[in-house]
Coordinates of C-alpha atoms and ligand atoms in Angstrom, one line a residue:
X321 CA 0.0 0.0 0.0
X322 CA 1.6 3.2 -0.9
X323 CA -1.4 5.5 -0.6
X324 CA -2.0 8.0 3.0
X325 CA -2.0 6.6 5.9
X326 CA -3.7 8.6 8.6
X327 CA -3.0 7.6 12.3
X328 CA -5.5 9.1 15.1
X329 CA -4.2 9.2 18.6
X330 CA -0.1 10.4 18.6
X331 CA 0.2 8.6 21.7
X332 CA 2.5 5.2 22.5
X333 CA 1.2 3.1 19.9
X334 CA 0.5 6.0 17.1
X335 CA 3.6 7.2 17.1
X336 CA 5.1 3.5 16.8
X337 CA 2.5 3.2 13.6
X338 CA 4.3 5.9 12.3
X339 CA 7.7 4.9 12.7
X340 CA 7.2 1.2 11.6
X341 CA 4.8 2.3 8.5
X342 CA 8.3 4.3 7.7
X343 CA 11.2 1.7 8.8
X344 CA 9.3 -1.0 6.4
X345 CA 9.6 1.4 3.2
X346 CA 6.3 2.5 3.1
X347 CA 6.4 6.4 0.9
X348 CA 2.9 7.5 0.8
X349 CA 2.0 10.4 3.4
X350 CA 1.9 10.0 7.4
X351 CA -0.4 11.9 9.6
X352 CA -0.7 11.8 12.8
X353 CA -2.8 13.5 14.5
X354 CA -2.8 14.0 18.7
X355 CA -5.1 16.3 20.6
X356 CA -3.1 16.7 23.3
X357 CA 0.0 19.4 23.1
X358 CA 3.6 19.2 22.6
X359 CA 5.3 16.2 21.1
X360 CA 4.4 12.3 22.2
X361 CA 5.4 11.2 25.1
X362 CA 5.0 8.0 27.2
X363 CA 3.1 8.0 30.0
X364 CA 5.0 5.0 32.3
X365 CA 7.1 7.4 33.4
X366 CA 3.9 9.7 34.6
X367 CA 3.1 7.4 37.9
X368 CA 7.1 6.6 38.5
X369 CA 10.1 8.7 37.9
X370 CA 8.6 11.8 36.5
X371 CA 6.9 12.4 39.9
X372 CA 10.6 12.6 41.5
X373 CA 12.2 14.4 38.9
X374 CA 9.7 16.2 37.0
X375 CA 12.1 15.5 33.8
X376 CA 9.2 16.6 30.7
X377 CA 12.4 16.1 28.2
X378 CA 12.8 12.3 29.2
X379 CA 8.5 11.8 28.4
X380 CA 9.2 12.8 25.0
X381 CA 9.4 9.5 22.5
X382 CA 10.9 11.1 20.2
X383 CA 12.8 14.6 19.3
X384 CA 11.1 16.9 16.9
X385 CA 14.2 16.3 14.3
X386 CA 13.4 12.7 14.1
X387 CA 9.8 13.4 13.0
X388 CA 10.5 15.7 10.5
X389 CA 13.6 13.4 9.6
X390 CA 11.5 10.8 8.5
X391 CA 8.6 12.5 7.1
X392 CA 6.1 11.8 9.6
X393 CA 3.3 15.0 9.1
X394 CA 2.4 15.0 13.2
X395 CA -0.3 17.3 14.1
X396 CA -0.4 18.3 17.5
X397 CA -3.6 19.6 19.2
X398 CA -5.5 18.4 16.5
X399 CA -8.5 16.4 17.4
X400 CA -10.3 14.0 14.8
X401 CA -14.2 15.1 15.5
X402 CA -14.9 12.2 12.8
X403 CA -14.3 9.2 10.5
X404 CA -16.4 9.5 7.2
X405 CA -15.8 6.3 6.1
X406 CA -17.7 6.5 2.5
X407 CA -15.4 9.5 1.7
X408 CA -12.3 7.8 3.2
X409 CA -12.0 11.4 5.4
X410 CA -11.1 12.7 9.1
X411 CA -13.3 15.6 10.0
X412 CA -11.0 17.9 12.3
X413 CA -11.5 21.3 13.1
X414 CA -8.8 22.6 10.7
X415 CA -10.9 20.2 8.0
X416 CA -11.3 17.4 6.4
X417 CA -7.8 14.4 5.9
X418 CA -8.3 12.3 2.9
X419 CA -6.9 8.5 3.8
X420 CA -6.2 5.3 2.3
X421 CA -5.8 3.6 5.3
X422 CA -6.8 4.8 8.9
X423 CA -5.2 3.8 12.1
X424 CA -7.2 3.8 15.3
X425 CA -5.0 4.8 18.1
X426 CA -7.3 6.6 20.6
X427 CA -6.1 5.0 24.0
X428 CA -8.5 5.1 26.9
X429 CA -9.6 8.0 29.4
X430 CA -10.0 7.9 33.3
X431 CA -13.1 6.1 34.0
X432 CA -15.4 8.0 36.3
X433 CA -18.0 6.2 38.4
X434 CA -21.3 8.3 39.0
X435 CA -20.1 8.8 43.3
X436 CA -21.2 12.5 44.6
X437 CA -18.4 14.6 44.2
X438 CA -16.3 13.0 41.9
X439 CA -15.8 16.4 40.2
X440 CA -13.2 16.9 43.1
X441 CA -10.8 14.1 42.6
X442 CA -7.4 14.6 40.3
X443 CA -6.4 12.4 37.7
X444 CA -2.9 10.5 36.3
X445 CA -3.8 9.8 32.3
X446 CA -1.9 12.6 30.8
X447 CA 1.0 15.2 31.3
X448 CA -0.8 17.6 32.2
X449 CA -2.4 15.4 35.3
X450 CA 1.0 14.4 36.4
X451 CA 1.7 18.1 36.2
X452 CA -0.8 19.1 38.6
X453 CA -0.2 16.1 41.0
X454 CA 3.2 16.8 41.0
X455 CA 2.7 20.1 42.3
X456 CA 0.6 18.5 45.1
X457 CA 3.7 16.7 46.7
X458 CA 5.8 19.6 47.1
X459 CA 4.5 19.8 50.7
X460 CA 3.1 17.3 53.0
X461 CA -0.5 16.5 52.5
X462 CA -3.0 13.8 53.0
X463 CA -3.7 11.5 49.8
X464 CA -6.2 9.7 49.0
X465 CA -6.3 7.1 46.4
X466 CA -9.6 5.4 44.8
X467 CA -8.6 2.6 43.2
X468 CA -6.0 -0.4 44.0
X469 CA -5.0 -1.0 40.4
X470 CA -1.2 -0.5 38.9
X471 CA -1.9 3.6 38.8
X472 CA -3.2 4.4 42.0
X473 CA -0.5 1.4 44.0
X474 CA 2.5 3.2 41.9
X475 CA 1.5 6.7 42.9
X476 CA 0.7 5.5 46.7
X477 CA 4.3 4.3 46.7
X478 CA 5.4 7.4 45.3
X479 CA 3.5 9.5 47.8
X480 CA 5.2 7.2 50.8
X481 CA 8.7 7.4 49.8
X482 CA 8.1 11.7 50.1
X483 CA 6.6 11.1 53.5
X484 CA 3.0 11.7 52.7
X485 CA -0.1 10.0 54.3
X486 CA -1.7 7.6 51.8
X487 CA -4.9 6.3 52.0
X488 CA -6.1 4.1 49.6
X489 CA -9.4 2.2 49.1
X490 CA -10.1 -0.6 46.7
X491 CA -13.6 -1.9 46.3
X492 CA -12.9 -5.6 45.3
X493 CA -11.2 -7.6 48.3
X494 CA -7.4 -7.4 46.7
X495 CA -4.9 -5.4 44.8
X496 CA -4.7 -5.7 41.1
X497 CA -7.2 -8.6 40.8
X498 CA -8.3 -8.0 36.6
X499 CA -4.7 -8.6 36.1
X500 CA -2.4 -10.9 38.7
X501 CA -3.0 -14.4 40.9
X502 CA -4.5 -13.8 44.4
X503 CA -1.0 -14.7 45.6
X504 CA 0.8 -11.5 44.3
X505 CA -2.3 -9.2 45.0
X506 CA -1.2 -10.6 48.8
X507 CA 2.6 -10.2 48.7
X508 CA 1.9 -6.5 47.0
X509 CA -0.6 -5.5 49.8
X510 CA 1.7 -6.3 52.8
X511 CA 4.6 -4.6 50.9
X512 CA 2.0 -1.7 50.8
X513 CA 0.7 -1.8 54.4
X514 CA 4.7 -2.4 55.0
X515 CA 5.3 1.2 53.1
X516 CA 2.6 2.6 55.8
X517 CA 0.1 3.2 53.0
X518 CA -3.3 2.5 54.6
X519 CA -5.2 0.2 52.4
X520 CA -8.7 -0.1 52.8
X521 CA -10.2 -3.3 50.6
X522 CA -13.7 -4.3 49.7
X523 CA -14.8 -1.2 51.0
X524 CA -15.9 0.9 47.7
X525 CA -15.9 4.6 47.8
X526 CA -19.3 6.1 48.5
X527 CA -18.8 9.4 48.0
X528 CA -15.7 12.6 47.9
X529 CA -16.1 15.4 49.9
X530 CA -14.6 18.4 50.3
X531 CA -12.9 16.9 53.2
X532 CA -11.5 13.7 51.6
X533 CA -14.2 10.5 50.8
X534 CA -16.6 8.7 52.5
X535 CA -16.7 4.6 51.8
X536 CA -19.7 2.1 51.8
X537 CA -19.1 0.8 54.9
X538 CA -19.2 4.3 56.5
X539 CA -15.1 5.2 57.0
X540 CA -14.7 8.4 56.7
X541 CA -11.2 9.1 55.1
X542 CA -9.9 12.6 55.8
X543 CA -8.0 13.9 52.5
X544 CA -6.3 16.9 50.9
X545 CA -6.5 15.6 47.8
X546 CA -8.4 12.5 46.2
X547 CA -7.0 10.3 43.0
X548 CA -9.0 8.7 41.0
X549 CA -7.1 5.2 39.6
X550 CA -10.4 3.3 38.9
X551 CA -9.9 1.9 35.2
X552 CA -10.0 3.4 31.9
X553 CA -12.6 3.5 29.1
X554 CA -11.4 2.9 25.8
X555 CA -12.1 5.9 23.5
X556 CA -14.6 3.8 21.1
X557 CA -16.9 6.7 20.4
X558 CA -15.3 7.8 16.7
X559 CA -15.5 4.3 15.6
X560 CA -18.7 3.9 16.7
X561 CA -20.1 6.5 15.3
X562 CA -18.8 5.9 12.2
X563 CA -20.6 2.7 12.6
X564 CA -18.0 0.2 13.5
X565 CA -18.6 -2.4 15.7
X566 CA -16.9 -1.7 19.6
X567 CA -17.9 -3.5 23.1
X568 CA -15.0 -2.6 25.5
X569 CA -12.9 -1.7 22.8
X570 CA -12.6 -1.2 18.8
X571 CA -13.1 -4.9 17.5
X572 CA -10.7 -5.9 15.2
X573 CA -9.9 -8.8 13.7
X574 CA -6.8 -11.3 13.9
X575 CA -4.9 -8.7 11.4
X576 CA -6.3 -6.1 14.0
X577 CA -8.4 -4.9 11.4
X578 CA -12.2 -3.3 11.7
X579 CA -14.9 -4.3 9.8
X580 CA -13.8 -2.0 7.4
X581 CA -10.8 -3.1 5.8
X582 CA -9.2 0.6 5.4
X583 CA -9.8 1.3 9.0
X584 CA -7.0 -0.4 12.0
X585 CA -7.2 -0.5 15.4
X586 CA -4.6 -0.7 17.3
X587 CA -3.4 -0.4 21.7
X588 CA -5.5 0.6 24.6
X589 CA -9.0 1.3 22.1
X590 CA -9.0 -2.0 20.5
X591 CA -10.2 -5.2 21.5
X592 CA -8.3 -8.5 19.5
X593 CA -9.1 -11.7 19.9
X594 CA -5.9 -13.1 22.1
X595 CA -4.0 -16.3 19.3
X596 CA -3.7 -18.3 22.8
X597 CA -7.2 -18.5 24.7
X598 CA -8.8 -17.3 21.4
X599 CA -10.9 -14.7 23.4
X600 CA -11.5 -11.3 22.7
X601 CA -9.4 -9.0 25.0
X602 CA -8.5 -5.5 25.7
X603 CA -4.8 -4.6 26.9
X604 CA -3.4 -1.5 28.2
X605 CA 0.2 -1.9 28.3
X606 CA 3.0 -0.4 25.9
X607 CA 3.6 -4.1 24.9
X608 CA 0.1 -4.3 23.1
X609 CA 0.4 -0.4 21.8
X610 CA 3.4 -0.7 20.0
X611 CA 3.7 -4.7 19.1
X612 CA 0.2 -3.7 17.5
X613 CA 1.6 -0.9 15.6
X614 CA 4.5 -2.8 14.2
X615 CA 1.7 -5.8 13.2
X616 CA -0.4 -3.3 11.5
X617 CA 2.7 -1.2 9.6
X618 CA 4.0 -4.9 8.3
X619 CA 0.4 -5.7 7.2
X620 CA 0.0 -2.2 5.3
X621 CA 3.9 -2.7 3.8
X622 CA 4.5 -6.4 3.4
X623 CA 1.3 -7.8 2.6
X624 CA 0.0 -11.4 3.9
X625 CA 0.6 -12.0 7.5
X626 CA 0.4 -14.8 10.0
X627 CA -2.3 -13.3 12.7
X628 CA -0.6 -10.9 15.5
X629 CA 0.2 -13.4 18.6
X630 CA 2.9 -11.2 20.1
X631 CA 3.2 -12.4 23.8
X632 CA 2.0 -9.9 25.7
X633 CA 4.1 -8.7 28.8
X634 CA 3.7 -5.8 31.4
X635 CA 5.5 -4.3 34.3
X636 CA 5.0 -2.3 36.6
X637 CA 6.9 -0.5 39.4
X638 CA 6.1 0.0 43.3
X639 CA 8.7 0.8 45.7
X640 CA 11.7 -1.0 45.1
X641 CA 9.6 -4.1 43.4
X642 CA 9.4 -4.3 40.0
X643 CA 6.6 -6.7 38.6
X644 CA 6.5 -8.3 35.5
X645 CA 4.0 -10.2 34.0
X646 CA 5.0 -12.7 30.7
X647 CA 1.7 -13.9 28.8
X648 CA -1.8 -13.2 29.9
X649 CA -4.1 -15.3 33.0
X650 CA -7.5 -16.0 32.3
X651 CA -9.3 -15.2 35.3
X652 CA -10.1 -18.7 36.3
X653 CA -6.8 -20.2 35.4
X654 CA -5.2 -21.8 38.2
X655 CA -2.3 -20.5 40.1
X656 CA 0.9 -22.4 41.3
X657 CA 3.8 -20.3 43.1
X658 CA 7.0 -22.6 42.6
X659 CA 9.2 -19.6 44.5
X660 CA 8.8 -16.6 46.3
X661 CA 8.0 -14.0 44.3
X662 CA 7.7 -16.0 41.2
X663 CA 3.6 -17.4 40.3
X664 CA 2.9 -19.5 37.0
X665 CA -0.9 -19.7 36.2
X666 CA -2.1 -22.5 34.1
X667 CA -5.2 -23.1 32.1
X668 CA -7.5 -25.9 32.0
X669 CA -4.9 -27.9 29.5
X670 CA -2.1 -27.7 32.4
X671 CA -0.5 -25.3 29.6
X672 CA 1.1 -22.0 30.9
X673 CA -0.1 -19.1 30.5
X674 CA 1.5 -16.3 32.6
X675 CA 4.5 -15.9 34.7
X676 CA 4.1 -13.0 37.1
X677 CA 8.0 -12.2 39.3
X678 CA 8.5 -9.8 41.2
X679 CA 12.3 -8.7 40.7
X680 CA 12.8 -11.6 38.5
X681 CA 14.0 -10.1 35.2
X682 CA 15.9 -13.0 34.1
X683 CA 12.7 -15.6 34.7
X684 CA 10.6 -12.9 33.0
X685 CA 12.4 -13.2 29.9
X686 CA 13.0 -16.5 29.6
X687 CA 9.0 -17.1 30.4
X688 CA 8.6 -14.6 27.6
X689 CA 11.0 -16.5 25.1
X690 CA 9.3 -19.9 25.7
X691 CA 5.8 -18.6 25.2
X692 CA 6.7 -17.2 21.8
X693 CA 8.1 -20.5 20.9
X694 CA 4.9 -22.5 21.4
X695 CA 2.9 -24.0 24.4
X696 CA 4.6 -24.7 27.5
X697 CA 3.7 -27.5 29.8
X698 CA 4.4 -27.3 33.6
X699 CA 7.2 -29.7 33.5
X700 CA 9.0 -26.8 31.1
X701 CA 7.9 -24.3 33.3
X702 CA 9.7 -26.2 36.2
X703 CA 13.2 -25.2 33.5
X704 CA 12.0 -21.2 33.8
X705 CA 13.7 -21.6 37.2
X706 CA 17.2 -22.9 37.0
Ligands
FAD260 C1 0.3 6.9 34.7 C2 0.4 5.7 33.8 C3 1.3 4.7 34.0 C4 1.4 3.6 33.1 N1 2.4 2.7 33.4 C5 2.5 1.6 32.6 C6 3.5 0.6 32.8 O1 4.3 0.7 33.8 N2 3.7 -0.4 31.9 C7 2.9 -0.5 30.8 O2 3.0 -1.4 30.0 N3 1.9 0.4 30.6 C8 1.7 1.4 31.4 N4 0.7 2.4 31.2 C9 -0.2 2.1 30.1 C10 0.4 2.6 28.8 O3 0.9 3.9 28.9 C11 -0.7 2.5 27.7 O4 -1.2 1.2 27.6 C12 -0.2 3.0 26.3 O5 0.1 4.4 26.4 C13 -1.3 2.8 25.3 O6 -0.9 3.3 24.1 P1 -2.0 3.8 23.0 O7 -1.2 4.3 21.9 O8 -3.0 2.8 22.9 O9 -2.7 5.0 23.8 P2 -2.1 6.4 24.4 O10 -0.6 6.3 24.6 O11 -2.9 6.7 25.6 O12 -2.4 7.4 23.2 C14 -3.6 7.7 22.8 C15 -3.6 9.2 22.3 O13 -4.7 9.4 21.5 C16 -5.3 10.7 21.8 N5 -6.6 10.8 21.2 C17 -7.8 10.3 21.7 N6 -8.8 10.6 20.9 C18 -8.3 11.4 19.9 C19 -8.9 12.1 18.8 N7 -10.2 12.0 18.6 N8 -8.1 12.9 18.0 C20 -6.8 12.9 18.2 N9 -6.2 12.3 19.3 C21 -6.9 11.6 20.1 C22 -5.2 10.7 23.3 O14 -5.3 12.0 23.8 C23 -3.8 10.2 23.5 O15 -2.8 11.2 23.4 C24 0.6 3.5 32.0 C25 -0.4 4.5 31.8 C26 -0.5 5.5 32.6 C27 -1.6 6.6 32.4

């Protein structure tokens, strides 16, 4: 395909789109279009290190040279207010973008439950959150975190290490549960209560006030300020109004294409049916954003494909533990912890299909490279170890 490729979203997984589409020959035109400011950045860092050292250059994923360098047209503060898919167009403000092909790369947005009050609380999606927040630990205050998922435990580990009160409530009865065994939610939660964050779990916020929050079973949590870490939406809304088909995420097919073969979906928006458990899933890691993009860019360059079946893998940082997760649980499959700090889950075949460490890079990686060579049984998951 050597017609224009227009990319929406100029976020982890856009911007990847971009590069790939270029570093496998492709000539046509490349536009990508973000509606947030200044160049793309990644937003890891937003939770972690930029909260220490407030370093905006290190967000940046790229320099402003290489884009221009390698032709990519990126359009900053430019929001796409439509798809019209009979026309092959984007309708933005500044008008309409003819495309070829059209790349999906919209991320997700801070959920926000329908509590009282929950106008008051202060996000962590974009820089200019982390911006804000930051600000907030300059002095000593009283946090208050909604919300026991990666986000909210990374910044209530942040918020310890400066010496501020943390208070953090979770509504389901552990840490992290969409995502690890019930085995690390425990380790993580008495590394947490360890920290001297206080975490409050199955207790679901009720309400914010201007005081701090109120939970179900009547706490009352006294707070300067309140985050709000409770999940993501995907942003479906272009795609579905441009009639393509989206149920937590963009659905796309095994080539992470939409129903409409000039339209791709690709990261946090889009929901792919996972090669291994063969359901439909949703992931919002870097992983999935940019192994996506590079799928898609090969697809538009190089023609037939096998389907995308990239591994996925995540990390995330709390304290001085670094988590990593190789392949992806179901939430039913069984879980088996042959080490401290190291859990395999298995699936109803006895086949592996995570590996969640704590500190365990070199397991992590070698859980990774086994995956990606084909199943793995648990007498091979035994050899992860050694
Ligand atoms: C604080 C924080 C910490 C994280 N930590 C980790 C981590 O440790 N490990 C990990 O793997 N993942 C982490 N993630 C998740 C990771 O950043 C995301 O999964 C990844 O950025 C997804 O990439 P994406 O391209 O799908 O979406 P994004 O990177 O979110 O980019 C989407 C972009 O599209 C823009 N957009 C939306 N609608 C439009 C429109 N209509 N027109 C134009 N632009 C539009 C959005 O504003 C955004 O800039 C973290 C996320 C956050 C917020």
């Amino acid at each position: 395909m050597s017609g224009v490729v227009v990319i929406i979203g100029a976020g982890q997984g856009g911007l990847q789109a971009a590069i790939s589409l270029r570093q496998n020959g492709h000539e046509g035109p490349v536009i990508l279009l973000g509606d947030e400011p200044g160049l793309p950045y990644q937003r890891p860092p937003l939770s972690k290190a930029y909260m220490f050292d407030g370093n905006e250059e290190a967000l940046a994923l790229r320099p402003e040279s290489f884009l221009a360098a390698k032709q990519i047209d990126y359009r900053p503060a430019t929001a796409a207010r439509a798809i019209d898919r009979a026309a092959r167009q984007v309708v933005t403000d500044a008008g309409r973008i003819a495309y070829d092909h059209l790349i999906l790369a919209t991320g997700a947005r801070n959920l926000r439950p329908p509590l009282p009050g929950i106008e008051r609380t202060v996000d962590l999606r974009t820089l200019a959150d982390a911006r804000v927040l930051r600000r907030r630990l300059a002095a000593p205050r009283r946090f208050a975190v909604i919300g026991g998922g990666f986000i909210g435990l990374e910044f209530a580990a942040v918020a310890r290490k400066l010496g501020h009160e943390v208070v953090l409530a979770e509504a389901g009865p552990r840490l992290m549960a969409r995502a690890v065994s019930p085995q690390m939610s425990q380790d993580f939660a008495d590394m947490h209560r360890a920290l001297g964050t206080d975490l409050r779990l199955a207790d679901p916020v009720a309400a914010v006030t201007g005081e701090g929050m109120v939970l179900t079973s009547g706490a009352v949590v006294e707070a300067d300020d309140v985050l709000l870490a409770a999940g993501v939406r995907p942003n479906t809304e272009l795609a579905e109004d441009a009639g393509l088909e989206a149920a937590n995420g963009i659905w796309v097919d095994g080539q992470l294409t939409t129903a409409d073969p000039a339209i791709s979906a690709l990261g946090d928006c889009a929901a792919f049916p996972d090669a291994r458990s063969g359901r439909r899933v949703r992931l919002e890691s870097v992983q999935a954003a940019t192994d996506h993009a590079r799928h898609i860019a090969a697809r538009l360059t190089g023609g037939n494909l096998p389907g995308y079946a990239a591994v996925p893998w995540f990390w995330s940082d709390q304290a001085d533990w670094k988590l990593q997760i190789a392949g992806l649980a179901m939430p039913e499959d069984r879980a088996e912890q042959p080490a401290p700090h190291v859990v395999f889950r298995f699936d109803g075949h006895d086949r592996l299909t995570a590996v969640e460490t704590i500190n365990g890079p070199r397991i992590h990686m070698k859980a990774r490279k086994a995956m990606a060579a084909g199943p793995v049984d648990a007498a091979q998951a035994r050899d992860l170890l050694s």
